[in-house]
């Protein structure tokens, strides 16, 4: 009787153990390597990452959404820039005459910005440009190839600013950028710039309550106009 009870106990324990294994261990862990063949991971550039299996096993491919890594644009070393040059219509025309024809265009902030005050009347008076908000120290880019015609390292209401003359369709066009960080200008009067070149860093110098770039466009007559339609058409 005792022997029979012992045998029954062993059989019962074996059954319980077998059920536990079958319900808790993944089936794939009990398979051999030959059941799945080889496994390969591919990651090419910004394309989707793909898991693929090969061999006798009939496994589906699994794909994940791709992604793009943006590498920050290296920021050039600032240079000592004194207040010089002029940003009137005559200086705009002279600078445009010395500049190559602009064929490429860039936004002041290629990676985006938040629009604040637009062009036109406001409580403080007529706003001659647009205010583009961004974080402190974010690089500011030249909108097109041209020649720097005015710079200020410590200027009044505009704070630290730059003006650049361009030639677009044979006509003079000047862009002006205000409120850079102190000591962040990368170029000075007479320097040639290219489209998208970093010219300084976002700040709040002068008459500014937060970090942003006040951006203007004007021609040889010196009259400012709304820069947004031009930028949308040329920079996309």
Short mmCIF file of C-alpha atoms in Angstrom, two decimals:
data_model
loop_
_atom_site.label_atom_id
_atom_site.label_comp_id
_atom_site.label_asym_id
_atom_site.label_seq_id
_atom_site.Cartn_x
_atom_site.Cartn_y
_atom_site.Cartn_z
CA UNK A 1 0.00 0.00 0.00
CA UNK A 2 2.81 2.38 0.95
CA UNK A 3 4.62 1.63 -2.34
CA UNK A 4 1.47 2.28 -4.34
CA UNK A 5 0.87 5.57 -2.53
CA UNK A 6 4.46 6.62 -3.22
CA UNK A 7 4.09 5.92 -6.94
CA UNK A 8 0.82 7.85 -7.10
CA UNK A 9 2.49 10.79 -5.32
CA UNK A 10 5.41 10.85 -7.74
CA UNK A 11 3.07 10.73 -10.76
CA UNK A 12 0.96 13.54 -9.35
CA UNK A 13 3.98 15.75 -8.70
CA UNK A 14 5.30 15.06 -12.19
CA UNK A 15 1.94 16.08 -13.71
CA UNK A 16 1.80 19.31 -11.69
CA UNK A 17 5.36 20.21 -12.69
CA UNK A 18 4.60 19.55 -16.37
CA UNK A 19 1.52 21.80 -16.27
CA UNK A 20 3.52 24.59 -14.61
CA UNK A 21 6.23 24.46 -17.28
CA UNK A 22 3.75 24.38 -20.14
CA UNK A 23 1.87 27.42 -18.89
CA UNK A 24 4.77 29.63 -17.78
CA UNK A 25 7.65 29.09 -20.24
CA UNK A 26 7.38 30.76 -23.71
CA UNK A 27 7.15 28.25 -26.49
CA UNK A 28 9.99 29.95 -28.37
CA UNK A 29 12.37 29.26 -25.48
CA UNK A 30 11.97 25.52 -25.97
CA UNK A 31 12.68 25.64 -29.69
CA UNK A 32 16.07 25.00 -31.22
CA UNK A 33 18.07 27.52 -33.27
CA UNK A 34 17.28 25.58 -36.41
CA UNK A 35 13.57 26.28 -35.96
CA UNK A 36 14.11 30.00 -36.61
CA UNK A 37 17.12 30.16 -38.92
CA UNK A 38 19.11 33.39 -38.81
CA UNK A 39 17.99 36.76 -37.45
CA UNK A 40 19.02 40.10 -38.92
CA UNK A 41 18.56 43.69 -37.83
CA UNK A 42 18.82 46.45 -40.44
CA UNK A 43 18.99 50.17 -39.67
CA UNK A 44 19.88 52.32 -42.65
CA UNK A 45 20.06 56.08 -42.20
CA UNK A 46 16.65 57.52 -41.33
CA UNK A 47 14.70 54.54 -42.76
CA UNK A 48 12.49 52.35 -40.60
CA UNK A 49 14.16 49.74 -38.44
CA UNK A 50 13.25 46.21 -39.58
CA UNK A 51 13.41 42.84 -37.87
CA UNK A 52 13.47 39.93 -40.31
CA UNK A 53 13.84 36.20 -39.79
CA UNK A 54 15.01 33.66 -42.34
CA UNK A 55 15.19 29.88 -42.44
CA UNK A 56 12.58 27.18 -42.29
CA UNK A 57 10.40 29.07 -39.81
CA UNK A 58 7.68 31.21 -41.42
CA UNK A 59 8.04 34.39 -39.32
CA UNK A 60 6.41 37.75 -40.17
CA UNK A 61 8.60 40.87 -40.48
CA UNK A 62 8.15 43.54 -37.79
CA UNK A 63 8.73 47.20 -38.71
CA UNK A 64 8.95 50.28 -36.45
CA UNK A 65 8.33 53.86 -37.50
CA UNK A 66 11.47 55.57 -38.78
CA UNK A 67 12.88 58.72 -37.24
CA UNK A 68 15.33 61.46 -38.16
CA UNK A 69 18.04 62.79 -35.85
CA UNK A 70 18.70 66.50 -36.32
CA UNK A 71 22.29 67.44 -35.59
CA UNK A 72 22.51 71.01 -34.26
CA UNK A 73 24.28 73.45 -36.54
CA UNK A 74 27.73 74.19 -35.09
CA UNK A 75 27.80 77.77 -33.83
CA UNK A 76 30.78 79.82 -35.06
CA UNK A 77 32.88 81.75 -32.57
CA UNK A 78 31.55 85.28 -32.01
CA UNK A 79 33.76 88.16 -33.09
CA UNK A 80 34.27 91.63 -31.67
CA UNK A 81 31.92 93.90 -33.64
CA UNK A 82 31.83 97.66 -33.19
CA UNK A 83 28.90 99.90 -34.09
CA UNK A 84 29.39 101.01 -37.66
CA UNK A 85 27.75 101.30 -41.05
CA UNK A 86 24.26 102.52 -41.90
CA UNK A 87 20.95 100.88 -42.73
CA UNK A 88 19.23 103.52 -44.85
CA UNK A 89 18.12 103.15 -48.47
CA UNK A 90 21.40 104.43 -49.94
CA UNK A 91 23.47 101.96 -47.91
CA UNK A 92 21.06 99.19 -48.90
CA UNK A 93 21.57 99.93 -52.61
CA UNK A 94 25.37 100.16 -52.29
CA UNK A 95 25.51 96.87 -50.38
CA UNK A 96 23.28 95.14 -52.93
CA UNK A 97 25.51 96.35 -55.79
CA UNK A 98 28.45 94.65 -54.05
CA UNK A 99 26.56 91.38 -53.47
CA UNK A 100 25.96 88.36 -55.70
CA UNK A 101 22.47 87.53 -56.93
CA UNK A 102 20.62 85.65 -54.19
CA UNK A 103 19.41 82.27 -55.42
CA UNK A 104 18.78 80.46 -52.12
CA UNK A 105 16.76 81.60 -49.13
CA UNK A 106 16.47 80.57 -45.49
CA UNK A 107 14.17 81.41 -42.61
CA UNK A 108 15.66 83.34 -39.72
CA UNK A 109 14.88 80.22 -37.67
CA UNK A 110 14.89 77.22 -40.06
CA UNK A 111 13.64 74.89 -37.30
CA UNK A 112 10.66 77.07 -36.47
CA UNK A 113 9.65 79.93 -34.17
CA UNK A 114 6.59 81.45 -32.53
CA UNK A 115 5.20 84.62 -34.05
CA UNK A 116 4.54 87.52 -31.69
CA UNK A 117 3.79 91.04 -32.95
CA UNK A 118 3.30 91.27 -36.69
CA UNK A 119 3.92 94.09 -39.13
CA UNK A 120 1.68 97.16 -38.78
CA UNK A 121 0.01 99.34 -36.15
CA UNK A 122 0.17 98.42 -32.47
CA UNK A 123 -0.25 100.20 -29.12
CA UNK A 124 3.33 101.48 -29.06
CA UNK A 125 3.15 102.80 -32.64
CA UNK A 126 3.70 101.36 -36.11
CA UNK A 127 5.68 98.11 -35.96
CA UNK A 128 8.10 98.07 -38.91
CA UNK A 129 8.87 94.36 -38.76
CA UNK A 130 7.80 91.10 -37.16
CA UNK A 131 8.83 89.60 -33.83
CA UNK A 132 9.98 85.96 -33.94
CA UNK A 133 10.14 84.37 -30.49
CA UNK A 134 12.68 81.70 -29.67
CA UNK A 135 14.81 80.47 -26.79
CA UNK A 136 17.86 82.33 -25.47
CA UNK A 137 20.98 81.52 -27.45
CA UNK A 138 19.20 79.91 -30.41
CA UNK A 139 21.20 80.63 -33.61
CA UNK A 140 19.87 83.34 -35.94
CA UNK A 141 20.39 82.77 -39.68
CA UNK A 142 20.88 85.13 -42.63
CA UNK A 143 17.96 84.84 -45.06
CA UNK A 144 20.13 84.98 -48.20
CA UNK A 145 23.61 85.68 -49.55
CA UNK A 146 24.66 89.29 -49.18
CA UNK A 147 26.91 91.87 -47.55
CA UNK A 148 26.67 93.21 -43.99
CA UNK A 149 26.05 96.97 -44.16
CA UNK A 150 25.39 97.84 -40.51
CA UNK A 151 26.19 96.37 -37.13
CA UNK A 152 25.89 97.44 -33.53
CA UNK A 153 27.42 95.74 -30.55
CA UNK A 154 25.53 97.94 -28.07
CA UNK A 155 22.89 99.88 -30.01
CA UNK A 156 19.85 101.67 -28.43
CA UNK A 157 16.28 100.38 -28.76
CA UNK A 158 17.32 97.73 -31.29
CA UNK A 159 19.97 96.40 -28.96
CA UNK A 160 22.66 94.38 -30.72
CA UNK A 161 21.65 94.32 -34.39
CA UNK A 162 22.75 93.61 -37.97
CA UNK A 163 21.61 94.76 -41.42
CA UNK A 164 22.47 92.78 -44.55
CA UNK A 165 22.09 93.88 -48.18
CA UNK A 166 21.00 91.35 -50.81
CA UNK A 167 20.38 91.42 -54.55
CA UNK A 168 17.15 89.68 -55.51
CA UNK A 169 16.07 89.73 -59.13
CA UNK A 170 18.57 92.51 -59.75
CA UNK A 171 16.93 94.70 -57.09
CA UNK A 172 18.25 95.80 -53.70
CA UNK A 173 16.70 94.09 -50.69
CA UNK A 174 17.92 94.51 -47.13
CA UNK A 175 17.20 92.41 -44.06
CA UNK A 176 17.59 93.66 -40.51
CA UNK A 177 17.83 91.61 -37.30
CA UNK A 178 17.60 93.10 -33.78
CA UNK A 179 18.01 92.13 -30.09
CA UNK A 180 20.90 89.62 -30.39
CA UNK A 181 22.66 88.46 -27.24
CA UNK A 182 25.53 90.70 -26.13
CA UNK A 183 28.80 89.61 -27.72
CA UNK A 184 27.17 87.01 -29.96
CA UNK A 185 27.55 88.57 -33.43
CA UNK A 186 29.48 86.37 -35.86
CA UNK A 187 29.96 88.94 -38.66
CA UNK A 188 30.64 92.65 -39.06
CA UNK A 189 30.29 95.41 -41.65
CA UNK A 190 31.73 94.43 -45.03
CA UNK A 191 31.56 90.68 -44.39
CA UNK A 192 29.93 88.46 -47.01
CA UNK A 193 27.33 85.99 -45.78
CA UNK A 194 25.53 83.05 -47.33
CA UNK A 195 21.93 81.86 -47.09
CA UNK A 196 21.36 80.11 -43.76
CA UNK A 197 24.65 81.24 -42.24
CA UNK A 198 24.57 81.74 -38.46
CA UNK A 199 25.06 85.46 -37.79
CA UNK A 200 24.36 85.69 -34.05
CA UNK A 201 22.40 84.30 -31.12
CA UNK A 202 18.87 85.09 -29.94
CA UNK A 203 18.76 87.59 -27.08
CA UNK A 204 16.74 90.41 -25.52
CA UNK A 205 19.06 93.43 -25.73
CA UNK A 206 17.62 96.88 -26.31
CA UNK A 207 13.88 97.48 -26.03
CA UNK A 208 12.84 93.85 -25.55
CA UNK A 209 10.98 92.07 -22.76
CA UNK A 210 11.74 88.52 -23.89
CA UNK A 211 14.15 86.66 -26.17
CA UNK A 212 13.28 87.14 -29.83
CA UNK A 213 14.46 88.55 -33.16
CA UNK A 214 12.80 91.66 -34.54
CA UNK A 215 13.07 91.11 -38.32
CA UNK A 216 12.61 93.71 -41.06
CA UNK A 217 12.81 93.87 -44.86
CA UNK A 218 13.20 97.03 -46.95
CA UNK A 219 14.49 98.18 -50.32
CA UNK A 220 16.58 100.99 -51.79
CA UNK A 221 13.87 103.50 -50.83
CA UNK A 222 14.27 102.56 -47.16
CA UNK A 223 10.56 101.81 -46.77
CA UNK A 224 9.84 98.78 -44.57
CA UNK A 225 7.24 96.25 -45.69
CA UNK A 226 5.67 93.11 -44.27
CA UNK A 227 8.40 90.45 -44.60
CA UNK A 228 6.17 87.41 -44.14
CA UNK A 229 4.72 87.13 -47.68
CA UNK A 230 8.22 87.46 -49.16
CA UNK A 231 9.67 84.84 -46.81
CA UNK A 232 6.81 82.41 -47.41
CA UNK A 233 7.25 82.72 -51.17
CA UNK A 234 11.03 82.42 -51.25
CA UNK A 235 11.96 80.30 -48.21
CA UNK A 236 8.94 78.01 -48.30
#
